[in-house]
Amino acid sequence: MTKNKKVNQMWGGRFDAQPSDIMTQINASIDVDKRLYKQDISGSKAHATMLVAQNIIPAADGVKIQDGLDQILGEIEDGTFEFSTALEDIHMNIESRLKDIIGDAAGKLHTARSRNDQVATDFKLWVREACDALEAKIDSVQSTLTKLIKEHDNTIMPGFTHLQVAQPVTLAIHLDAYKQMLERDKLRVTDCRVRLNQSPLGAAALSGTGFPIDRDATAKALGFDAPQPNTMDAVASRDFATEFLFCTAQCGLHLSRLAEEIILWSTPQFGFITLSDSWSTGSSIMPQKKNPDAAELVRAKTGRLNGNLIQLMTVLKALPLTYNKDLQDDKACVFESFDVIMLCLETTSGMVDSMTVHKDKMLEAAQSGYSTATEIADWLVRELGMPFRDAHHITGAIVKVAEDKKCRLDELSLEDMKKIEPQINDSIFNVLSVEGAVKSRRK
Ligand code: ARG
């Protein structure tokens, strides 16, 4: 529960009046940034350890601070911590509670630190963990796809261009295309993590501090590769967050394309797959309906993911150095996009893993639409030494005959084809079937 009563004790000195209620409301971020509690406590513990090691605060106060922070972590995790809107954000909520618990020593924790480097540090730690979780989740969706790819190495289906039957492919190749997209999505996340892994802590408000702090020590304690070299950059920049948002948006975009195909494939018109009941819904009025809602929602979530990326880029655009309160609006979008992409990945995996594939329908569709016409043209080039453009023309004429006869290309007789090009012989039948066409591309 968030209570509203507490007066801000952090900067009381210069202020005569309380903030207005609406000011408190627009200023507070606790409902969003309470999600940073673990990172905030880790950051504070690392900072306090360093302050003691550098003889900036007494060791006895350091011990009190560490114990107090541990207690607060426990209180937050077991739900007994009382969050206060008047205390604005997670940093001041924790510091204020620390004062309740350990008294005046709590006031020493903020030596040589500002909320500006504190929040940038916390947020980076959070996004870093999110990168790890996202990478692992993408990996598990890839495993589901790998299973299906192995299963459907010989499942022939039409490949489409312009959503028209183009050439026969296998379901394995089609699904592998998504696996490859996810591989790049994963690499993008890895890369984002590498770039963000420098510590803002010690940048203080913007220009560092006169205290003899050890930024290498806090960076190391928090698992960063190094301190962020420019202190103004450290407190002002959020490109690690926009980059993460892009990673989620790009991955969501890939998932939305797969979702769209699942929706199409599950229509009676395509009939390629049936979604399991656990991943579909019924209609309240039409008893015959089974709707691919899960896939539709994955498709829709792209809107949120793209929107969040644009939101943060818009907040950052033209923002002067260094910290501005606008930056407080950097978290809700990142938290939401993380939750959304994790849900979409999980949903995609579940849906794909449990769908029934109708191989007969896929084969039938692959055989329609003269999908092996390119094979005839290639055969004419290969076997008869024809220029491709001529071969293309002759093949067009052969397709026309099949169209008139209302038959598939592999149902034409040799005579039918010889009438158009006398040099054609029996061996053309090797490439006319969809199976032959797929095989010819497997060399
Ligand atoms: N809640 C703030 C944020 O998320 C913390 C930093 C506040 N810094 C300040 N100078 N007011 O950005």
mmCIF file of N, CA, C and O in Angstrom, residues 148 152 155 171 272-274 355-360 362:
data_model
loop_
_atom_site.group_PDB
_atom_site.id
_atom_site.type_symbol
_atom_site.label_atom_id
_atom_site.label_comp_id
_atom_site.label_asym_id
_atom_site.label_seq_id
_atom_site.Cartn_x
_atom_site.Cartn_y
_atom_site.Cartn_z
ATOM 1 N N LEU A 148 10.163 -28.499 -34.154
ATOM 2 C CA LEU A 148 9.240 -28.572 -35.297
ATOM 3 C C LEU A 148 9.992 -28.657 -36.626
ATOM 4 O O LEU A 148 9.564 -29.339 -37.555
ATOM 5 N N HIS A 152 9.435 -31.542 -39.435
ATOM 6 C CA HIS A 152 8.794 -31.199 -40.709
ATOM 7 C C HIS A 152 9.777 -30.968 -41.846
ATOM 8 O O HIS A 152 9.516 -30.190 -42.747
ATOM 9 N N THR A 155 7.861 -31.950 -44.860
ATOM 10 C CA THR A 155 6.486 -31.461 -45.010
ATOM 11 C C THR A 155 6.479 -30.349 -46.063
ATOM 12 O O THR A 155 6.994 -29.252 -45.824
ATOM 13 N N LEU A 171 7.939 -26.909 -44.622
ATOM 14 C CA LEU A 171 7.569 -26.185 -43.399
ATOM 15 C C LEU A 171 8.825 -25.936 -42.558
ATOM 16 O O LEU A 171 8.955 -24.921 -41.886
ATOM 17 N N PHE A 272 -4.142 -25.135 -43.183
ATOM 18 C CA PHE A 272 -2.809 -25.733 -42.990
ATOM 19 C C PHE A 272 -2.620 -26.260 -41.568
ATOM 20 O O PHE A 272 -1.886 -27.205 -41.346
ATOM 21 N N ILE A 273 -3.220 -25.563 -40.599
ATOM 22 C CA ILE A 273 -3.018 -25.960 -39.198
ATOM 23 C C ILE A 273 -4.331 -25.847 -38.428
ATOM 24 O O ILE A 273 -5.254 -25.142 -38.857
ATOM 25 N N THR A 274 -4.400 -26.551 -37.317
ATOM 26 C CA THR A 274 -5.471 -26.314 -36.350
ATOM 27 C C THR A 274 -4.793 -25.961 -35.038
ATOM 28 O O THR A 274 -3.891 -26.673 -34.587
ATOM 29 N N MET A 355 0.133 -26.756 -32.035
ATOM 30 C CA MET A 355 -0.757 -26.747 -33.213
ATOM 31 C C MET A 355 -0.669 -28.083 -33.967
ATOM 32 O O MET A 355 0.352 -28.766 -33.927
ATOM 33 N N THR A 356 -1.754 -28.434 -34.637
ATOM 34 C CA THR A 356 -1.732 -29.633 -35.470
ATOM 35 C C THR A 356 -1.470 -29.193 -36.907
ATOM 36 O O THR A 356 -2.132 -28.289 -37.410
ATOM 37 N N VAL A 357 -0.491 -29.839 -37.534
ATOM 38 C CA VAL A 357 -0.147 -29.481 -38.915
ATOM 39 C C VAL A 357 -0.851 -30.444 -39.867
ATOM 40 O O VAL A 357 -0.789 -31.664 -39.689
ATOM 41 N N HIS A 358 -1.566 -29.895 -40.839
ATOM 42 C CA HIS A 358 -2.246 -30.738 -41.839
ATOM 43 C C HIS A 358 -1.378 -30.815 -43.086
ATOM 44 O O HIS A 358 -1.482 -29.988 -43.995
ATOM 45 N N LYS A 359 -0.533 -31.859 -43.105
ATOM 46 C CA LYS A 359 0.443 -31.989 -44.198
ATOM 47 C C LYS A 359 -0.245 -32.126 -45.557
ATOM 48 O O LYS A 359 0.232 -31.614 -46.555
ATOM 49 N N ASP A 360 -1.389 -32.872 -45.577
ATOM 50 C CA ASP A 360 -2.092 -33.094 -46.844
ATOM 51 C C ASP A 360 -2.546 -31.767 -47.458
ATOM 52 O O ASP A 360 -2.414 -31.539 -48.658
ATOM 53 N N MET A 362 -1.280 -28.816 -46.897
ATOM 54 C CA MET A 362 -0.117 -28.032 -47.319
ATOM 55 C C MET A 362 0.385 -28.521 -48.672
ATOM 56 O O MET A 362 0.678 -27.726 -49.565
#
